[in-house]
Coordinates of C-alpha atoms in Angstrom, one line a residue:
M22 CA 121.8 -95.2 -118.7
Q23 CA 121.6 -93.4 -121.8
L24 CA 119.4 -90.3 -121.1
I25 CA 117.2 -88.8 -123.4
S26 CA 118.1 -85.3 -124.5
A27 CA 115.9 -82.4 -125.5
P28 CA 116.3 -79.5 -127.9
K29 CA 117.0 -76.0 -126.5
Q30 CA 113.7 -74.9 -128.0
L31 CA 111.5 -77.4 -125.7
F32 CA 113.2 -76.2 -122.4
Q33 CA 112.3 -72.8 -123.5
K34 CA 108.5 -73.8 -124.0
R35 CA 108.3 -75.6 -121.0
S36 CA 109.9 -73.1 -119.0
L37 CA 106.7 -70.8 -120.0
I38 CA 104.5 -73.6 -118.1
K39 CA 103.9 -73.1 -114.5
N40 CA 101.6 -75.8 -113.2
I41 CA 102.2 -79.3 -113.8
T42 CA 99.8 -81.0 -116.0
L43 CA 100.6 -84.5 -115.7
S44 CA 102.1 -86.6 -113.1
I45 CA 103.1 -89.8 -113.5
L46 CA 102.7 -92.5 -110.5
V47 CA 104.7 -95.4 -110.6
P48 CA 105.2 -97.9 -107.4
I49 CA 108.0 -99.8 -107.1
Y50 CA 108.7 -103.1 -105.5
N51 CA 112.1 -105.2 -106.5
E52 CA 112.1 -103.9 -110.0
S53 CA 115.7 -103.0 -110.1
E54 CA 116.2 -105.3 -113.5
M55 CA 113.4 -102.9 -115.2
L56 CA 114.3 -99.3 -113.6
T57 CA 116.6 -98.1 -116.5
T58 CA 114.5 -99.2 -119.0
F59 CA 111.4 -98.1 -118.1
H60 CA 112.7 -94.7 -117.0
H61 CA 114.3 -94.4 -120.4
E62 CA 110.9 -95.6 -122.1
V63 CA 108.9 -92.9 -119.9
C64 CA 111.4 -90.0 -120.7
K65 CA 111.1 -90.8 -124.5
V66 CA 107.4 -90.5 -124.4
A67 CA 107.7 -87.1 -122.4
A68 CA 110.4 -85.8 -125.2
S69 CA 107.3 -86.2 -127.5
L70 CA 104.9 -83.8 -125.2
P71 CA 106.6 -80.6 -125.5
D72 CA 103.5 -78.6 -124.2
E73 CA 103.2 -80.7 -120.7
N74 CA 105.1 -80.1 -117.9
I75 CA 105.8 -83.7 -116.5
E76 CA 106.1 -84.7 -112.9
L77 CA 107.5 -88.3 -112.5
L78 CA 107.1 -89.8 -109.0
Y79 CA 108.7 -92.9 -108.2
V80 CA 107.2 -94.4 -104.6
N81 CA 109.5 -97.2 -103.7
D82 CA 107.6 -99.8 -101.4
G83 CA 109.9 -101.0 -99.1
S84 CA 112.0 -102.9 -101.8
T85 CA 114.4 -105.2 -100.6
D86 CA 116.7 -105.1 -103.8
D87 CA 119.0 -102.1 -104.8
S88 CA 115.6 -100.4 -106.5
W89 CA 116.1 -97.1 -104.1
S90 CA 119.6 -96.4 -104.9
L91 CA 118.9 -96.9 -108.5
L92 CA 115.9 -94.7 -108.3
E93 CA 118.3 -91.9 -106.5
S94 CA 120.9 -92.2 -109.5
L95 CA 118.1 -91.1 -112.1
K96 CA 117.9 -88.0 -114.1
S97 CA 116.3 -86.3 -117.1
D98 CA 116.6 -83.3 -118.8
I99 CA 113.0 -83.5 -119.4
V100 CA 110.9 -84.5 -116.3
N101 CA 111.2 -83.6 -112.8
I102 CA 111.7 -86.5 -110.7
E103 CA 110.5 -87.1 -107.1
R104 CA 111.4 -90.3 -105.2
I105 CA 109.4 -91.3 -102.2
N106 CA 110.8 -94.3 -99.9
L107 CA 108.5 -96.0 -97.8
S108 CA 109.8 -97.0 -94.4
R109 CA 108.2 -100.9 -95.2
N110 CA 106.8 -103.0 -97.8
F111 CA 103.0 -101.4 -97.0
G112 CA 101.8 -103.0 -100.5
K113 CA 100.9 -101.7 -103.7
E114 CA 97.8 -100.3 -102.6
A115 CA 99.3 -98.2 -100.2
A116 CA 102.1 -97.2 -102.2
M117 CA 99.5 -96.1 -104.7
T118 CA 97.9 -94.3 -101.9
A119 CA 100.8 -92.4 -100.8
G120 CA 101.6 -91.6 -104.6
L121 CA 98.2 -89.9 -105.0
D122 CA 98.6 -88.0 -101.9
L123 CA 101.6 -86.5 -103.2
V124 CA 101.4 -85.9 -106.8
K125 CA 101.0 -81.9 -107.7
G126 CA 99.9 -82.8 -111.5
E127 CA 96.6 -81.5 -112.9
S128 CA 96.0 -85.1 -114.2
V129 CA 97.7 -88.2 -112.9
I130 CA 98.8 -91.5 -115.0
L131 CA 99.4 -94.5 -112.8
L132 CA 102.0 -97.1 -114.2
D133 CA 103.8 -100.2 -113.3
A134 CA 107.5 -100.3 -113.9
D135 CA 107.3 -103.7 -116.0
L136 CA 106.6 -102.4 -118.8
Q137 CA 103.2 -104.3 -119.1
D138 CA 101.5 -100.7 -118.9
P139 CA 102.8 -99.2 -122.1
P140 CA 104.0 -95.5 -121.7
S141 CA 103.7 -95.3 -125.4
L142 CA 99.7 -94.7 -124.7
I143 CA 100.2 -91.7 -122.4
P144 CA 99.5 -89.2 -125.5
Q145 CA 96.4 -90.9 -125.8
M146 CA 95.5 -90.5 -122.6
L147 CA 96.2 -87.2 -122.3
A148 CA 94.4 -86.2 -125.6
K149 CA 91.0 -87.9 -124.1
W150 CA 91.9 -86.0 -120.6
R151 CA 91.9 -82.8 -122.9
E152 CA 88.4 -83.7 -124.5
G153 CA 87.1 -83.1 -120.8
F154 CA 87.3 -86.5 -119.3
D155 CA 88.2 -86.9 -115.6
V156 CA 89.0 -90.9 -115.7
V157 CA 90.5 -92.7 -118.9
N158 CA 90.1 -96.4 -118.0
M159 CA 92.9 -98.6 -120.1
K160 CA 90.8 -101.8 -120.6
R161 CA 93.0 -104.9 -121.4
T162 CA 91.6 -106.8 -124.4
E163 CA 94.7 -109.5 -124.4
R164 CA 97.0 -110.6 -121.2
L165 CA 99.9 -111.7 -123.1
G166 CA 102.5 -114.0 -121.6
E167 CA 100.0 -115.2 -118.8
S168 CA 98.8 -118.6 -118.2
R169 CA 95.4 -119.6 -119.4
F170 CA 94.2 -120.3 -115.6
K171 CA 95.2 -116.6 -114.7
T172 CA 93.8 -115.3 -117.7
A173 CA 90.4 -117.1 -117.1
S174 CA 90.2 -116.7 -113.4
A175 CA 90.9 -112.7 -113.9
H176 CA 88.2 -112.8 -116.3
I177 CA 86.0 -114.5 -113.8
Y178 CA 86.8 -112.4 -111.1
Y179 CA 86.3 -108.9 -112.7
R180 CA 82.8 -109.8 -113.8
L181 CA 81.9 -111.4 -110.5
L182 CA 83.2 -108.2 -108.6
A183 CA 81.4 -105.8 -111.1
A184 CA 78.1 -108.0 -110.0
L185 CA 78.6 -107.3 -106.4
S186 CA 79.8 -104.1 -106.2
D187 CA 77.8 -101.1 -104.9
V188 CA 80.0 -99.0 -107.1
P189 CA 80.2 -99.3 -110.7
I190 CA 83.8 -100.9 -111.5
E191 CA 84.8 -101.4 -115.0
K192 CA 85.8 -104.8 -116.1
D193 CA 89.0 -106.0 -117.2
V194 CA 90.7 -102.3 -116.1
G195 CA 93.4 -102.8 -113.8
D196 CA 95.3 -99.6 -111.9
F197 CA 96.6 -98.2 -115.4
R198 CA 94.2 -95.4 -115.7
L199 CA 94.3 -91.3 -116.2
L200 CA 92.8 -89.4 -113.1
S201 CA 92.1 -85.7 -113.1
R202 CA 92.7 -83.2 -110.2
R203 CA 89.4 -83.1 -109.2
V204 CA 89.3 -87.0 -108.8
I205 CA 92.4 -86.9 -107.0
D206 CA 91.2 -84.7 -104.6
H207 CA 88.2 -86.5 -103.7
I208 CA 90.1 -89.7 -103.4
K209 CA 92.6 -87.9 -101.0
K210 CA 89.3 -87.5 -98.5
L211 CA 88.5 -91.0 -98.3
P212 CA 89.4 -91.8 -94.7
E213 CA 89.6 -95.9 -95.1
R214 CA 92.6 -98.0 -94.2
N215 CA 91.8 -100.8 -96.1
R216 CA 92.5 -99.7 -99.4
Y217 CA 91.3 -101.6 -102.7
M218 CA 92.2 -98.8 -105.2
K219 CA 90.6 -100.1 -108.3
G220 CA 87.3 -99.3 -106.5
I221 CA 88.4 -96.3 -104.4
M222 CA 89.7 -94.9 -108.1
A223 CA 86.3 -96.0 -109.6
W224 CA 83.7 -94.1 -106.6
P225 CA 84.1 -90.7 -107.5
G226 CA 82.5 -91.2 -110.9
F227 CA 82.6 -88.1 -112.8
K228 CA 83.1 -88.4 -116.8
Q229 CA 84.8 -91.5 -117.7
T230 CA 86.1 -93.3 -121.0
N231 CA 87.8 -96.3 -121.9
L232 CA 90.5 -97.2 -123.9
E233 CA 91.2 -100.3 -125.0
F234 CA 95.1 -102.4 -125.4
E235 CA 96.7 -105.5 -125.4
R236 CA 98.7 -105.8 -122.6
P237 CA 102.1 -107.2 -123.3
E238 CA 104.5 -109.5 -121.7
R239 CA 107.0 -108.4 -118.7
V240 CA 110.3 -107.4 -120.4
A241 CA 112.2 -108.9 -117.4
G242 CA 111.8 -110.0 -113.6
E243 CA 108.8 -111.8 -112.5
T244 CA 105.4 -110.9 -111.2
K245 CA 105.5 -110.1 -107.3
W246 CA 102.0 -111.5 -106.9
S247 CA 101.4 -114.9 -105.9
F248 CA 98.1 -116.6 -106.3
L249 CA 97.2 -116.5 -102.6
Q250 CA 98.0 -112.6 -102.5
L251 CA 95.8 -112.2 -105.9
V252 CA 93.0 -114.2 -104.2
K253 CA 93.3 -112.0 -100.9
L254 CA 93.4 -108.7 -102.8
G255 CA 90.1 -110.0 -104.9
L256 CA 88.4 -110.6 -101.8
S257 CA 89.4 -107.2 -100.1
G258 CA 87.8 -105.7 -103.5
I259 CA 84.6 -107.8 -102.7
T260 CA 84.3 -106.8 -99.0
S261 CA 85.3 -103.3 -99.5
F262 CA 82.5 -102.6 -102.2
S263 CA 79.7 -104.6 -101.4
V264 CA 77.8 -105.9 -98.6
K265 CA 76.1 -108.6 -100.9
P266 CA 77.9 -111.5 -99.6
L267 CA 76.5 -111.0 -96.3
K268 CA 73.0 -110.6 -97.9
I269 CA 73.6 -113.7 -99.9
A270 CA 74.7 -115.7 -96.5
T271 CA 71.5 -114.3 -95.0
W272 CA 69.1 -115.6 -98.1
L273 CA 71.2 -118.9 -98.0
G274 CA 70.5 -119.5 -94.3
A275 CA 66.6 -118.6 -94.8
S276 CA 66.5 -120.9 -97.7
I277 CA 68.3 -123.7 -96.0
S278 CA 65.9 -123.5 -93.2
M279 CA 62.9 -123.4 -95.0
G280 CA 64.0 -126.3 -96.9
A281 CA 64.8 -128.4 -93.8
F282 CA 61.1 -127.3 -92.3
L283 CA 59.7 -128.7 -95.4
Y284 CA 61.5 -131.7 -95.5
S285 CA 61.0 -132.3 -91.6
V286 CA 57.0 -132.4 -92.6
F287 CA 57.6 -134.6 -95.4
V288 CA 59.4 -137.3 -93.1
M289 CA 56.8 -136.7 -90.4
F290 CA 54.3 -137.5 -92.9
K291 CA 55.8 -140.7 -94.4
T292 CA 56.5 -142.0 -90.8
L293 CA 53.0 -141.2 -89.0
I294 CA 50.7 -141.5 -92.2
L295 CA 52.4 -143.9 -94.2
G296 CA 54.5 -146.2 -91.8
D297 CA 57.8 -145.5 -93.9
P298 CA 60.7 -146.0 -91.5
V299 CA 63.2 -142.8 -91.3
A300 CA 66.6 -143.3 -93.1
G301 CA 69.3 -143.7 -91.2
Y302 CA 73.0 -142.7 -90.4
P303 CA 74.4 -141.9 -94.2
S304 CA 71.9 -139.4 -95.2
M305 CA 72.3 -138.0 -91.5
M306 CA 75.8 -137.3 -91.7
I307 CA 75.5 -135.8 -95.3
V308 CA 73.0 -133.4 -94.3
Q309 CA 74.9 -132.5 -91.2
L310 CA 78.1 -132.1 -93.1
W311 CA 76.5 -129.9 -95.6
L312 CA 75.0 -127.6 -93.0
G313 CA 78.0 -127.3 -91.2
G314 CA 80.0 -126.2 -94.2
V315 CA 77.7 -123.5 -95.0
Q316 CA 77.6 -122.2 -91.5
L317 CA 81.3 -121.9 -91.8
I318 CA 81.2 -120.0 -94.9
A319 CA 78.8 -117.7 -93.5
I320 CA 80.7 -117.2 -90.4
G321 CA 83.9 -116.9 -92.6
V322 CA 82.0 -114.1 -94.6
L323 CA 81.1 -112.1 -91.6
G324 CA 84.4 -112.3 -90.1
E325 CA 86.1 -110.6 -93.5
Y326 CA 83.8 -107.9 -92.5
V327 CA 84.3 -107.5 -88.6
G328 CA 88.1 -107.9 -89.7
R329 CA 87.8 -104.8 -92.0
I330 CA 85.9 -103.0 -88.9
F331 CA 88.8 -103.8 -86.5
V332 CA 91.2 -102.6 -88.9
E333 CA 89.6 -99.2 -89.6
S334 CA 89.0 -98.9 -85.7
K335 CA 92.8 -98.7 -84.9
G336 CA 93.4 -95.7 -87.0
R337 CA 96.9 -96.4 -88.1
P338 CA 98.5 -94.8 -91.0
V339 CA 98.4 -96.4 -94.5
Y340 CA 101.9 -95.6 -95.2
L341 CA 104.9 -94.2 -93.4
V342 CA 107.7 -92.1 -95.5
M343 CA 111.2 -92.7 -94.8
D344 CA 113.0 -90.7 -97.4
S345 CA 112.4 -88.5 -100.4
H346 CA 114.3 -87.1 -102.9
S347 CA 113.7 -84.9 -105.8
T348 CA 115.4 -83.9 -109.0
K349 CA 114.2 -81.2 -111.2
A350 CA 114.5 -81.1 -115.0
K351 CA 117.6 -79.3 -116.6
H352 CA 115.6 -76.9 -118.1
Q353 CA 114.0 -75.9 -114.7
E354 CA 117.1 -76.0 -112.8
A355 CA 118.3 -73.4 -115.3
D356 CA 114.9 -71.3 -114.5
H357 CA 115.9 -71.2 -111.1
G358 CA 119.9 -70.8 -111.5

């Protein structure tokens, strides 16, 4: 891999900066095809930011390819590299949680290694942070390279989530965003183990702004998210940050009961007063099947919440770290030599 080299003046300038001003958090799962290219792009952007002391934190979420061995081989003249290897695949939400627990920067930017979150936007995000914003949300105006079905379903989901959530969650904003240190410190105090990070990162509030961008196609490899996994994540987001589905089930049950009562009065009136015979088997079966479906949906919604309570009650850790590896930037190695 071709390393990004930096002039001696950059080393001297950064050696005067004690605190890490920016941590770049990158969750990794089977991204060996992209790691070298991604690392090169991030280091190139870091070289254009001489006033920032940058930490690059990779969290390997139990990859089954050679991602971890590749991570251990990565080097940089410009940024400190931290590598965390989780003991198994806990999921992206857990990997991001691990990263946020361990980052040292005054600000953190979450990036995916597939380059669909362009590293070239980092300077703009930092500029907004310097203006005083605690959260810089990266809002997708286009999702290039994705099917119409996936684009349309994502569009509907984000608006459904925003309508149901008890916490204001920006539409069309994924995990790609900047968080200030005080936001990170509050997130680290949240005890829940069912982690829906889009909601968790929105929960603290503070001063926020949006930057719009077109999300490019993947450069290589394939998405690790199947449709069913996305549906599961979507349901987790709704049940994590809203009790409105329970209220909807309650009101739906009350409405059906009221409708059934009024219909029974109507049937009795027709039968006893007008002498009209009661309709037979087909209409009864339709009503029974419809009511049964509504009941099962309501029980399913209740089961989702009970399941979350069950998981929380066990108190298991969100993730386990198996290995870690650090590499100082060349100028910091020289300072400590």
